[in-house]
Coordinates of C-alpha atoms in Angstrom, one line a residue:
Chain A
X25 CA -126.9 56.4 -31.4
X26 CA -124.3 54.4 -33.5
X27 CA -121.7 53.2 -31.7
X28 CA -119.0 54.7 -34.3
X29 CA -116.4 57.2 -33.7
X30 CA -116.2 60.3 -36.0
X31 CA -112.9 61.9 -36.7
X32 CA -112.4 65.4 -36.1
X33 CA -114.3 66.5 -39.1
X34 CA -112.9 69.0 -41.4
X35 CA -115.0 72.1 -42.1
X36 CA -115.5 72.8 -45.5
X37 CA -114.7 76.6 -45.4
X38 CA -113.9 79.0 -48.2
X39 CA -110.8 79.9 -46.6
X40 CA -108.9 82.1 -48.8
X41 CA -105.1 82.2 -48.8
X42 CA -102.5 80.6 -46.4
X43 CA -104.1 79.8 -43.3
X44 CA -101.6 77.7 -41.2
X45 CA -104.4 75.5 -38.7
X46 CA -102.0 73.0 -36.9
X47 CA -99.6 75.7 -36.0
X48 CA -101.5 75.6 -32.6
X49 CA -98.7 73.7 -31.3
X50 CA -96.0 75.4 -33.1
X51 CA -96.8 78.8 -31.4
X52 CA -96.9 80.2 -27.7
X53 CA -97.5 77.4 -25.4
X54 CA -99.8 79.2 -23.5
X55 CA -102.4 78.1 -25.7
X56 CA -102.5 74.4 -25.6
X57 CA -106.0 74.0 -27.9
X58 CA -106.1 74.6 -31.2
X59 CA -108.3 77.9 -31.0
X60 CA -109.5 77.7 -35.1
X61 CA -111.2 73.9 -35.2
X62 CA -112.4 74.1 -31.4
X63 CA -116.2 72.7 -31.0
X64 CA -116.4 72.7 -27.4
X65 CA -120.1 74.0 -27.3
X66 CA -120.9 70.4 -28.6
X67 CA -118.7 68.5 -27.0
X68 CA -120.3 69.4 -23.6
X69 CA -123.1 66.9 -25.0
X70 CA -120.7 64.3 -24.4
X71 CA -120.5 64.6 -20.3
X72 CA -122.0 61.7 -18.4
X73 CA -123.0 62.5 -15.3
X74 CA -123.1 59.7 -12.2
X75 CA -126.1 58.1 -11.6
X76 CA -128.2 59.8 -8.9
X77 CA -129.2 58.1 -5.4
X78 CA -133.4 58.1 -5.2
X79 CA -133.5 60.8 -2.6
X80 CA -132.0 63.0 -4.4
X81 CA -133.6 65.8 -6.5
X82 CA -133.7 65.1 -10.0
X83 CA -131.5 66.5 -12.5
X84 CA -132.6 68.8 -15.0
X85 CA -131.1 68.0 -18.4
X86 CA -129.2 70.2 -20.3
X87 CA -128.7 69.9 -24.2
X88 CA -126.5 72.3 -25.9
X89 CA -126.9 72.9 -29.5
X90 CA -124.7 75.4 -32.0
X91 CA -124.8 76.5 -35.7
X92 CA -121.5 77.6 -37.1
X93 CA -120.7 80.0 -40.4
X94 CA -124.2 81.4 -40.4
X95 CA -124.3 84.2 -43.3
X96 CA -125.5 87.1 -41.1
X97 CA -123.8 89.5 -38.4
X98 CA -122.6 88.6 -34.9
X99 CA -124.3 91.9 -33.7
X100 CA -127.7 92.2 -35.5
X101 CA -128.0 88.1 -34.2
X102 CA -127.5 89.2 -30.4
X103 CA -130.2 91.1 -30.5
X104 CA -132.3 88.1 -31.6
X105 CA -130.6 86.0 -28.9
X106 CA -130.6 88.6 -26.0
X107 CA -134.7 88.3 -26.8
X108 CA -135.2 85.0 -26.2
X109 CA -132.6 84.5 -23.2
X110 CA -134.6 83.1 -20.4
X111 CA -138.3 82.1 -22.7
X112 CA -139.5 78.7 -22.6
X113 CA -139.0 77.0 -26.3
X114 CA -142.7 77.4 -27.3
X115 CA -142.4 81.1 -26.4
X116 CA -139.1 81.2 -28.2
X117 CA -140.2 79.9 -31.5
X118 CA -143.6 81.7 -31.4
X119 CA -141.3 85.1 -31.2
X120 CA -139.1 84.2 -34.2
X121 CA -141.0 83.0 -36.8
X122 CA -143.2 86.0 -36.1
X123 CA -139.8 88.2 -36.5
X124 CA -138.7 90.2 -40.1
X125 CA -135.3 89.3 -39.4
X126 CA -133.2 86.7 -41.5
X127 CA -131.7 85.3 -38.5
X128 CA -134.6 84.8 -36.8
X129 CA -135.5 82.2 -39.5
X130 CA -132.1 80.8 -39.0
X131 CA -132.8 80.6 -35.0
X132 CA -136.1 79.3 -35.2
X133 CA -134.7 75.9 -36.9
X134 CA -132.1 75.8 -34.5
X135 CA -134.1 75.4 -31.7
X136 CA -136.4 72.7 -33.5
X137 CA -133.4 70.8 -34.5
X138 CA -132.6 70.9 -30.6
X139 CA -135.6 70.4 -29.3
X140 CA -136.0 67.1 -31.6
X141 CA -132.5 66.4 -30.6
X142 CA -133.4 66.4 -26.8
X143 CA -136.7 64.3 -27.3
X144 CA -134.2 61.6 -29.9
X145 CA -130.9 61.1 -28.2
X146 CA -131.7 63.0 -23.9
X147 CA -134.5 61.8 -22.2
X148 CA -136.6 64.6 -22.2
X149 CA -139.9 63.6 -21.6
X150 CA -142.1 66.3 -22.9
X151 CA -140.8 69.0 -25.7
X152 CA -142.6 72.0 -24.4
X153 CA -141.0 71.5 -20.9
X154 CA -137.6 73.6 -21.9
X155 CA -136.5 76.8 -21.7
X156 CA -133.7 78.8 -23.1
X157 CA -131.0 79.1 -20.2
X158 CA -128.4 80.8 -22.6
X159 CA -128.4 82.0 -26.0
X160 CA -125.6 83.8 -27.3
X161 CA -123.5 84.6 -31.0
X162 CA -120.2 84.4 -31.7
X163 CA -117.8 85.5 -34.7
X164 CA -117.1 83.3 -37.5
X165 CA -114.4 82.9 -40.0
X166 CA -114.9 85.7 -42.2
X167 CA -113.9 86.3 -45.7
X168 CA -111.8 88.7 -47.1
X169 CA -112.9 90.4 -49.9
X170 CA -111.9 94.4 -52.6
X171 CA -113.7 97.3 -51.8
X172 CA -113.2 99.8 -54.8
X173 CA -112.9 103.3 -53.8
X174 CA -112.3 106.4 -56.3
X175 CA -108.9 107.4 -57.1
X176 CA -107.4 104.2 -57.1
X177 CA -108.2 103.6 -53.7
X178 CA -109.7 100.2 -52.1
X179 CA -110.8 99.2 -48.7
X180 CA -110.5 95.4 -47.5
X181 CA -114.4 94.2 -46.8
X182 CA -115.2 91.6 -44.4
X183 CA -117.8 88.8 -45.8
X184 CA -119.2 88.3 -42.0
X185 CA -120.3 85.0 -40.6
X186 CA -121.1 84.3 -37.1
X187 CA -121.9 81.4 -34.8
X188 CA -125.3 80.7 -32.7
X189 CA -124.9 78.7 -29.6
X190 CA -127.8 78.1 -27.5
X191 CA -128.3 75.7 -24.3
X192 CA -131.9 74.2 -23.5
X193 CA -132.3 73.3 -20.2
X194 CA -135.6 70.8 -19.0
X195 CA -138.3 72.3 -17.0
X196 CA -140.1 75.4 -16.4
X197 CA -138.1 79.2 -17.0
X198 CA -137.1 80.8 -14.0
X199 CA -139.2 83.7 -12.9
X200 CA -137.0 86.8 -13.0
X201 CA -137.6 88.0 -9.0
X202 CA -139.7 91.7 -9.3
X203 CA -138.9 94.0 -6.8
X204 CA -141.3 96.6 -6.1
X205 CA -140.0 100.4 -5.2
X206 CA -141.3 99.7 -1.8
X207 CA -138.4 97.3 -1.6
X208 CA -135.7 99.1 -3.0
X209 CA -136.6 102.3 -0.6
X210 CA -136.3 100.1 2.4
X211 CA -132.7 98.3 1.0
X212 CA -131.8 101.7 0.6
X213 CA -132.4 102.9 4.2
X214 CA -131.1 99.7 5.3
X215 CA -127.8 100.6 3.9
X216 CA -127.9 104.1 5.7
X217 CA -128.6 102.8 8.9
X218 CA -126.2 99.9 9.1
X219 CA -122.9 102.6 8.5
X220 CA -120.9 102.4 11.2
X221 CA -117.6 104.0 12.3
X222 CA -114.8 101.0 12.9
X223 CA -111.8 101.3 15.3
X224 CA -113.3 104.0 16.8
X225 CA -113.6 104.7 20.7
Chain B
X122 CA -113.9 98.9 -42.2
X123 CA -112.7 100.1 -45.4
X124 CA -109.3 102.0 -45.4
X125 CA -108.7 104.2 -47.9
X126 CA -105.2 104.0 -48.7
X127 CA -103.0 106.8 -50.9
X128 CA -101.5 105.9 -53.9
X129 CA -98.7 108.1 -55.3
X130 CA -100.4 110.5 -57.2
X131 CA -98.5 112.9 -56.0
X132 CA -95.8 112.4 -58.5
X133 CA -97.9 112.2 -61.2
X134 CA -99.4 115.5 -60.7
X135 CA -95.4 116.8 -60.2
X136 CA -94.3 115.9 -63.5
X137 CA -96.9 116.5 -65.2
X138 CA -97.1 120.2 -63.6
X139 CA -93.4 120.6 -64.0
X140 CA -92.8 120.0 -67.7
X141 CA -95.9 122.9 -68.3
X142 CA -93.8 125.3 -66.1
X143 CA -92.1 127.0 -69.3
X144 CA -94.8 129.3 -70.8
X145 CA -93.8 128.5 -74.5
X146 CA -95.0 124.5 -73.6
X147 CA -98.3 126.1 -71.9
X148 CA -99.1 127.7 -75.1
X149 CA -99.0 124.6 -77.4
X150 CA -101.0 122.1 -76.1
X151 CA -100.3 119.6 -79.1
X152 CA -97.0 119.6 -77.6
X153 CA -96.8 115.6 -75.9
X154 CA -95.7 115.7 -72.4
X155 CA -93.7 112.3 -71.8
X156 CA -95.9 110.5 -69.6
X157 CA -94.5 108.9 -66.4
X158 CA -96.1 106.4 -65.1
X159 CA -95.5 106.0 -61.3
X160 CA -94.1 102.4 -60.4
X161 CA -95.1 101.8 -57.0
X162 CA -91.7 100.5 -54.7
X163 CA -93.5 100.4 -51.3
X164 CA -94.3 97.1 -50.3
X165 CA -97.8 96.5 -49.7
X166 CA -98.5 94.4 -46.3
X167 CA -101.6 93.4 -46.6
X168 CA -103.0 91.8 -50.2
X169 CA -106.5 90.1 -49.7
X170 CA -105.9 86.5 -51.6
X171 CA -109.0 87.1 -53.9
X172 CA -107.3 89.5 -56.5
X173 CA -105.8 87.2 -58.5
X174 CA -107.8 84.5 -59.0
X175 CA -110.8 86.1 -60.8
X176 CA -109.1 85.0 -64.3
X177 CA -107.7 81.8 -63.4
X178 CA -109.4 78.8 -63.7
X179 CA -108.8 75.7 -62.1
X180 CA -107.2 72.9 -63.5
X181 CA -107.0 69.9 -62.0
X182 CA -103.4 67.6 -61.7
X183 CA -105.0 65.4 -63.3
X184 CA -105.8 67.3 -66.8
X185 CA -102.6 68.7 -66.6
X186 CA -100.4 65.2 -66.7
X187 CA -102.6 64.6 -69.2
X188 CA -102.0 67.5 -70.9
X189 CA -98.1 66.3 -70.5
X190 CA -98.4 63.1 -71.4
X191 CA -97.9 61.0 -68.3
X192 CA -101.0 58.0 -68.0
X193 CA -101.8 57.0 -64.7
X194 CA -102.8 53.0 -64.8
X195 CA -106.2 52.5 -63.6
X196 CA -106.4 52.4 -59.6
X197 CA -107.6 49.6 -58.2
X198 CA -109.0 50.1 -54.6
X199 CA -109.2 46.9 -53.1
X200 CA -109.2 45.7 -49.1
X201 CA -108.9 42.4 -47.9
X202 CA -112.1 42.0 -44.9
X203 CA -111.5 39.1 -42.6
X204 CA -115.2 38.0 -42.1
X205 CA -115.0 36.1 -38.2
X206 CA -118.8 36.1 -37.7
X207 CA -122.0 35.2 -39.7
X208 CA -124.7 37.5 -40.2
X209 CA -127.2 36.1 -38.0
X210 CA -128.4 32.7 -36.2
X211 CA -129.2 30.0 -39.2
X212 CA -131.9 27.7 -38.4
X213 CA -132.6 29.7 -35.0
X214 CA -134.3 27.7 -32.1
X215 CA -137.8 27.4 -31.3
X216 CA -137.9 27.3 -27.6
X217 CA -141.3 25.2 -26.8
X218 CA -144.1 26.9 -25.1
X219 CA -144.3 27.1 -21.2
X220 CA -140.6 26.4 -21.0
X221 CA -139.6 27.1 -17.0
X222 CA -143.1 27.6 -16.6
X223 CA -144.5 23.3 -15.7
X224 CA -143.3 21.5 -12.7
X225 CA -141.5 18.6 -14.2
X226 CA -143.9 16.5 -12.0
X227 CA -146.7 17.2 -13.7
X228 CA -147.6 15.1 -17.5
X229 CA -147.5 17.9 -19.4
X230 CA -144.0 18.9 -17.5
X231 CA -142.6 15.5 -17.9
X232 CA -143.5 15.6 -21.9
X233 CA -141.4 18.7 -22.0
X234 CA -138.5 17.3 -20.6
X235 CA -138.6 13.7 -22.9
X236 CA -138.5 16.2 -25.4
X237 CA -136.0 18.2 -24.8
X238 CA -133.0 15.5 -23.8
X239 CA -133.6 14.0 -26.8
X240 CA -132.0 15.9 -29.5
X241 CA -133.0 16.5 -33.0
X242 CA -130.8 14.3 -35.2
X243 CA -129.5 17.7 -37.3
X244 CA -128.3 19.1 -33.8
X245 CA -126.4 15.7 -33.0
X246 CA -124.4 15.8 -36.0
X247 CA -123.7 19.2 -35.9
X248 CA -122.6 18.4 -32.2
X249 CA -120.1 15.8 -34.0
X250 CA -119.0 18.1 -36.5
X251 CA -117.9 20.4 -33.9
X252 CA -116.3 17.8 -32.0
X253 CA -113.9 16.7 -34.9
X254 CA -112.6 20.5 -35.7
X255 CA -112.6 21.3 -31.5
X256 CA -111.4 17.8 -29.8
X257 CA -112.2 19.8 -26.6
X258 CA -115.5 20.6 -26.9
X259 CA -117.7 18.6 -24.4
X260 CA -121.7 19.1 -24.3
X261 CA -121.6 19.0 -20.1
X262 CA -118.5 21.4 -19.8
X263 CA -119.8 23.9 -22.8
X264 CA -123.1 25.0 -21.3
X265 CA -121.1 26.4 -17.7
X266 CA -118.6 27.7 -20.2
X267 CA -121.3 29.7 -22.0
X268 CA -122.5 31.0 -18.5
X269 CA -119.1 32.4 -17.6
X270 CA -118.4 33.7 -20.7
X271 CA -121.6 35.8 -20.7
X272 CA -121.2 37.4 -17.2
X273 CA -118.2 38.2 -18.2
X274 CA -119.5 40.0 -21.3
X275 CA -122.1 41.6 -19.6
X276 CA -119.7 42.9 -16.8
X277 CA -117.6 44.3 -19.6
X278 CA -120.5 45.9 -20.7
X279 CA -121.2 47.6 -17.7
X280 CA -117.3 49.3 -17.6
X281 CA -117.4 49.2 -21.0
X282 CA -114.6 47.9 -21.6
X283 CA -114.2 47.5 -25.3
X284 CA -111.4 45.3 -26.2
X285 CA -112.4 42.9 -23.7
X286 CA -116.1 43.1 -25.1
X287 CA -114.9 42.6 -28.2
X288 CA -113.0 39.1 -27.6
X289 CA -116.0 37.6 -26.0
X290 CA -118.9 38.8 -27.8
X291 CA -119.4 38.7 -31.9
X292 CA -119.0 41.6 -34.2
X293 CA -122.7 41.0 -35.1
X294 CA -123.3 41.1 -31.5
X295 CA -121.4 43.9 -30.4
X296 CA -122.9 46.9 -32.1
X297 CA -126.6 45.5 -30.6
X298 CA -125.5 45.4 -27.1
X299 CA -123.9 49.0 -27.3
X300 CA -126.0 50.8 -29.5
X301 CA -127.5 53.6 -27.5
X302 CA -125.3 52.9 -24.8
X303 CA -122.6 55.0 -25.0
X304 CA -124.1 58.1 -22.6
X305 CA -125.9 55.9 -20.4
X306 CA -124.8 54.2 -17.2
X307 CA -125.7 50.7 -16.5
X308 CA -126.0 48.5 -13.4
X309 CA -126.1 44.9 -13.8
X310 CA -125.5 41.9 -11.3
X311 CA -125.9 38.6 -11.8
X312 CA -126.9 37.3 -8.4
X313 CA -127.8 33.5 -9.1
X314 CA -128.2 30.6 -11.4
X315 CA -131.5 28.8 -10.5
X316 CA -131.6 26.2 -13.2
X317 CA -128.2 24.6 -14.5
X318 CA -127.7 25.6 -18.3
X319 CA -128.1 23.2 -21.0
X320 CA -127.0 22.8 -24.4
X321 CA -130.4 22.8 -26.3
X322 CA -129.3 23.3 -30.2
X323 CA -126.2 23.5 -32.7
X324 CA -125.7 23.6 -36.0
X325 CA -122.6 24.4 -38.6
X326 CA -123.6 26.7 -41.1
X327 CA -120.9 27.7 -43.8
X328 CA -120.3 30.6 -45.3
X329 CA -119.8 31.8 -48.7
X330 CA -117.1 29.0 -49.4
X331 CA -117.9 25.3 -48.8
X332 CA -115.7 24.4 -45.4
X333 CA -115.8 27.4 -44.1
X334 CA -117.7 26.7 -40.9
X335 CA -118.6 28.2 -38.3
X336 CA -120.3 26.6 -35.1
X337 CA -123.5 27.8 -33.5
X338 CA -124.8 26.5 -30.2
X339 CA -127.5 27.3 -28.3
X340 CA -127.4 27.2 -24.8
X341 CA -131.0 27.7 -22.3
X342 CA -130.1 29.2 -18.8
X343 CA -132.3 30.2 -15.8
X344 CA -130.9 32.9 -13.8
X345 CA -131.7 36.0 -11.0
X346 CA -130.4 39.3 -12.5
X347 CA -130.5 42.6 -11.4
X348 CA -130.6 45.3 -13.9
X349 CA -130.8 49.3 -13.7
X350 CA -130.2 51.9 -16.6
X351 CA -129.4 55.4 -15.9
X352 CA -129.2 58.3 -18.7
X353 CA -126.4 60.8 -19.2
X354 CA -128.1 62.8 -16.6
X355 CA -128.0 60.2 -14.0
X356 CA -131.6 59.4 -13.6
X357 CA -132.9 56.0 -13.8
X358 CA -134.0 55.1 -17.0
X359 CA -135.1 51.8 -16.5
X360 CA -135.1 48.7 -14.2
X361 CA -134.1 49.1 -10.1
X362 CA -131.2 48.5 -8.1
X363 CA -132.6 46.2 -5.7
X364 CA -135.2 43.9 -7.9
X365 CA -134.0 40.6 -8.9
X366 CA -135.8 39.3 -11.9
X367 CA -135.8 35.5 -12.9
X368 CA -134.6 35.2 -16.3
X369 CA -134.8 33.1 -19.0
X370 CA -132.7 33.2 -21.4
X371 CA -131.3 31.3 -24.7
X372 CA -127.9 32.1 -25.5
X373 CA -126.4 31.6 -29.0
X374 CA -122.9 31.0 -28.8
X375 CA -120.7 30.8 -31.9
X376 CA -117.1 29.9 -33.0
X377 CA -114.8 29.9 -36.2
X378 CA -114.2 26.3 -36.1
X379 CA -111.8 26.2 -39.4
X380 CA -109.9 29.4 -37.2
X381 CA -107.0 27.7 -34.9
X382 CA -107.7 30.9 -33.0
X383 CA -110.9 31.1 -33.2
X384 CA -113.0 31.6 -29.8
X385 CA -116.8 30.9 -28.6
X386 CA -118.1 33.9 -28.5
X387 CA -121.8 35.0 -27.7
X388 CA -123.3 35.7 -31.0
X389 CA -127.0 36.3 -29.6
X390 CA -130.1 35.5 -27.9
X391 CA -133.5 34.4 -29.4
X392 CA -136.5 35.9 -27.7
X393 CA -139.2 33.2 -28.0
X394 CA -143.1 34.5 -29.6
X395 CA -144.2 33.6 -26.0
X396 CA -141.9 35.7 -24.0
X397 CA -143.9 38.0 -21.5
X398 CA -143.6 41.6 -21.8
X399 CA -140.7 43.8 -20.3
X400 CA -141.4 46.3 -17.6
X401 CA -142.4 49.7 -19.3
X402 CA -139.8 53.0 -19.1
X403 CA -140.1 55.5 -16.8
X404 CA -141.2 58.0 -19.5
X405 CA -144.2 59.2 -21.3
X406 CA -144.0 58.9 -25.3
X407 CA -145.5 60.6 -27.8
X408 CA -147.1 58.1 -30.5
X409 CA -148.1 60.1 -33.7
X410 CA -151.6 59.9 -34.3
X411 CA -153.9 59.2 -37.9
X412 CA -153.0 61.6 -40.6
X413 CA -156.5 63.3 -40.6
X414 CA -158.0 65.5 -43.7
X415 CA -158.7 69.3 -43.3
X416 CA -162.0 69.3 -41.4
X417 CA -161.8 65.8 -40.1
X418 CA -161.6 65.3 -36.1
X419 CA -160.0 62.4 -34.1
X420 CA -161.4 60.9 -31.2
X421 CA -158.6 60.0 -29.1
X422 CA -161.1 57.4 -27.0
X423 CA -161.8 55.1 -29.7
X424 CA -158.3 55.1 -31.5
X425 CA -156.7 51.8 -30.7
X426 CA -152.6 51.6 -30.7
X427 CA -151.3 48.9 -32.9
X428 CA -149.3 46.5 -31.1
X429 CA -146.8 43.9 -32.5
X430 CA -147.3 40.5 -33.1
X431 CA -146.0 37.7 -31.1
X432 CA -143.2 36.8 -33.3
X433 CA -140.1 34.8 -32.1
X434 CA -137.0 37.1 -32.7
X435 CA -133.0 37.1 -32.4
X436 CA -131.4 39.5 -30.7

């Protein structure tokens, strides 16, 4: 880690046309932030946390790790990231580079990029001992581009980009909690049995 | 997501029906119907910005005062740097071995000592160099001076507090005692001196231009230190809260002595070859192994770890 201070850095977008960016300010003043250059994802990096007392239980480190202005759709990459939600990074990668889809390439160097990032820069000890906690895409800036139709006609087409954020978190996943029918029949007549008639006699 | 949109056809298809109303025009089709072209007056909302620029080229501002006839004179892009360090420790110190380690009444101990209040001749004149540019500067006075000035550095370090860390510690030595530092918390107390520190070394190196000097001194100190790191996550990386360790340490200090304003300043510390080995990190690393051929297998028993030599280095 250099000790040097990086200035907001300008994305180098095809952005087409006038695009005012600083008018943030100049608008409503409900919003304060500037919604187009926002990178909060990465900036939660950038908490530090007290130190812990030694009785305490350790704290489980969390690294979050985006891509931004990825050619594919926001759609067809949640279904990539609604997979993995919840598998443990070995688990994770093994299911995308074994996937046909294009963002699953994408994905798969995402997660190595953050799982070197987590060994480099926070103190995880081993690599294998993460696990996805969320994993979610976003839109991106899209491009605006001539459809031709017959008869003179046109139709305004969207070059779509979207965003993958994901957030590794140390240790082992969290076992999803089964519950057998059994179960659910007895919540059920739980329920039944616990009506009761209030402000009566 | 694409909208078709209408154009006005619709007119089109008027006039040209309405001029072929009259059956004598029907009949002769050689006849030329004045064509109307519809001009569009409704004002279009939404253009995307791509339609014009297919044919246009860019040209830069440059080629175009060019093209015009206006010459630029050749920029010159030129910044003063005001240098207020040197690059590292010239003619570093070579602590002798066993320092704090012999009683002083033992031969060996007493040999040590002899040797070490008697100054090279190189350090002596550099001693009186500093003297003449700094008419303050006092051998007894400096070494308790160097003390305070690095507590004080190192408590800055702990806030970090970088404009104060930045007057009392060297630009050379600045980015070594904060690199990696920024996410991490760290603990340190200085609890007590057990030797008083000594002036051991000095020289006046000059950089670049003859008489441009700068002062180095080298100062030995003895000291109980507590020291605990903890990671962004607040667990402890390294050290303990409530472990003194004795320390020895030798302190480089330096100064701008042609600078009226110039300040001593910790510049770094020399680690001597026989320094004994720091307390390992709570943390398992991975260290890569052999590259190993298709076919080949590695025996993790016999493969030995290279370790470092036991070279004197300044941090």
């Amino acid at each position: 880690f250099l000790l040097v201070f990086y200035p907001p850095s300008q994305t180098s977008l095809q952005v087409t046309g006038s695009r005012w960016r600083s008018s943030a300010a100049l608008m409503s003043p409900h919003h304060t932030s500037a919604s187009l250059e926002s990178k909060n994802w990465e900036k939660r990096n950038r908490k530090v946390f007290p130190p812990q007392l030694p009785d305490e239980i350790r704290r489980p480190a969390e690294i979050h790790h985006s891509r931004r202005q990825i050619k594919y759709s926001k759609d067809k990459m949640w279904y990539l990231a609604k997979m993995i939600r919840g598998m443990s990074i070995d688990q994770a990668i093994a299911q995308l580079e074994f996937n046909d889809k294009k963002g699953a390439k994408i994905m798969k160097e995402v997660l190595l990029e953050a799982q070197e990032m987590a060994v480099k820069h926070h103190n995880v000890e081993y690599k294998s001992n993460l696990y996805v906690a969320e994993s979610f895409s976003g839109k991106g800036m899209y491009l605006k581009r001539i459809r031709y139709h017959g008869r003179g006609m046109f139709g305004i087409m969207d070059k779509v980009y979207c965003n993958y954020f994901v957030k590794l978190v140390e240790g082992s996943p969290p076992k999803a909690e089964e519950k057998t029918s059994f179960d659910q029949a007895k919540e059920y007549v739980q329920s039944l049995k616990n009506r009761t008639i209030i402000h009566s006699l | 997501m694409a909208l078709p949109m209408r154009r006005t056809l619709v007119s089109l298809h008027r006039a040209t029906c309405g001029s072929l109303k009259s059956a004598e025009v029907s009949l002769d089709v050689r006849h030329p119907v004045p064509l109307l072209l519809p001009v569009r007056t409704k004002k279009r909302y939404f253009i995307p910005p791509a339609v014009g620029r297919k044919g246009r080229e860019e040209q830069s501002e440059e080629s175009k005062a060019r093209a015009a006839g206006f010459v630029v004179r050749q920029q010159y892009y030129e910044r003063p740097i005001n240098i207020a360090c040197t690059a590292g420790i010239f003619d570093p110190y070579i602590p002798p071995e066993g320092d704090a380690r012999l009683s002083t009444l033992s031969k060996e101990g007493l040999k040590q000592r002899t040797e070490q209040v008697r100054q090279t001749a190189a350090s002596q004149l550099a001693i009186r160099k500093i003297k003449e540019h700094d008419s303050q500067f006092a051998t007894k006075d400096f070494a308790a001076q160097a003390q305070e000035i690095f507590i004080e550095a190192h408590d800055a370090l702990t806030q970090f507090n970088k404009e104060k860390l930045h007057s009392l510690v060297t630009e050379r030595c600045y980015p070594e005692m904060t690199r990696g530092n920024r996410y991490k918390t760290i603990h340190w107390r200085f609890l007590e001196s057990l030797e008083p520190p000594k002036v051991v070394h000095a020289r006046c190196p000059d950089m670049i231009s003859k008489g441009n000097l700068y002062g180095q001194v080298t100062v030995r100190m003895h000291s109980k230190q507590t020291l605990a790191i903890y990671d962004r996550f607040g667990r402890l990386l390294l050290g303990s809260e409530e472990q003194p360790k004795d320390v020895l340490e030798y302190l480089v200090m330096e100064r701008h002595l042609v600078n009226p304003y110039g300040r001593w300043r910790l510049h770094g510390k020399i680690v001597p070859s026989w320094a004994p080995a720091k307390d390992p990190i709570i943390k398992t690393l991975l260290i890569p192994g052999p590259e190993l051929k298709p076919g080949e297998e590695f025996d993790a028993l016999s493969y030995e770890v290279a370790k470092p030599k036991a070279v004197q280095w300044s941090k």
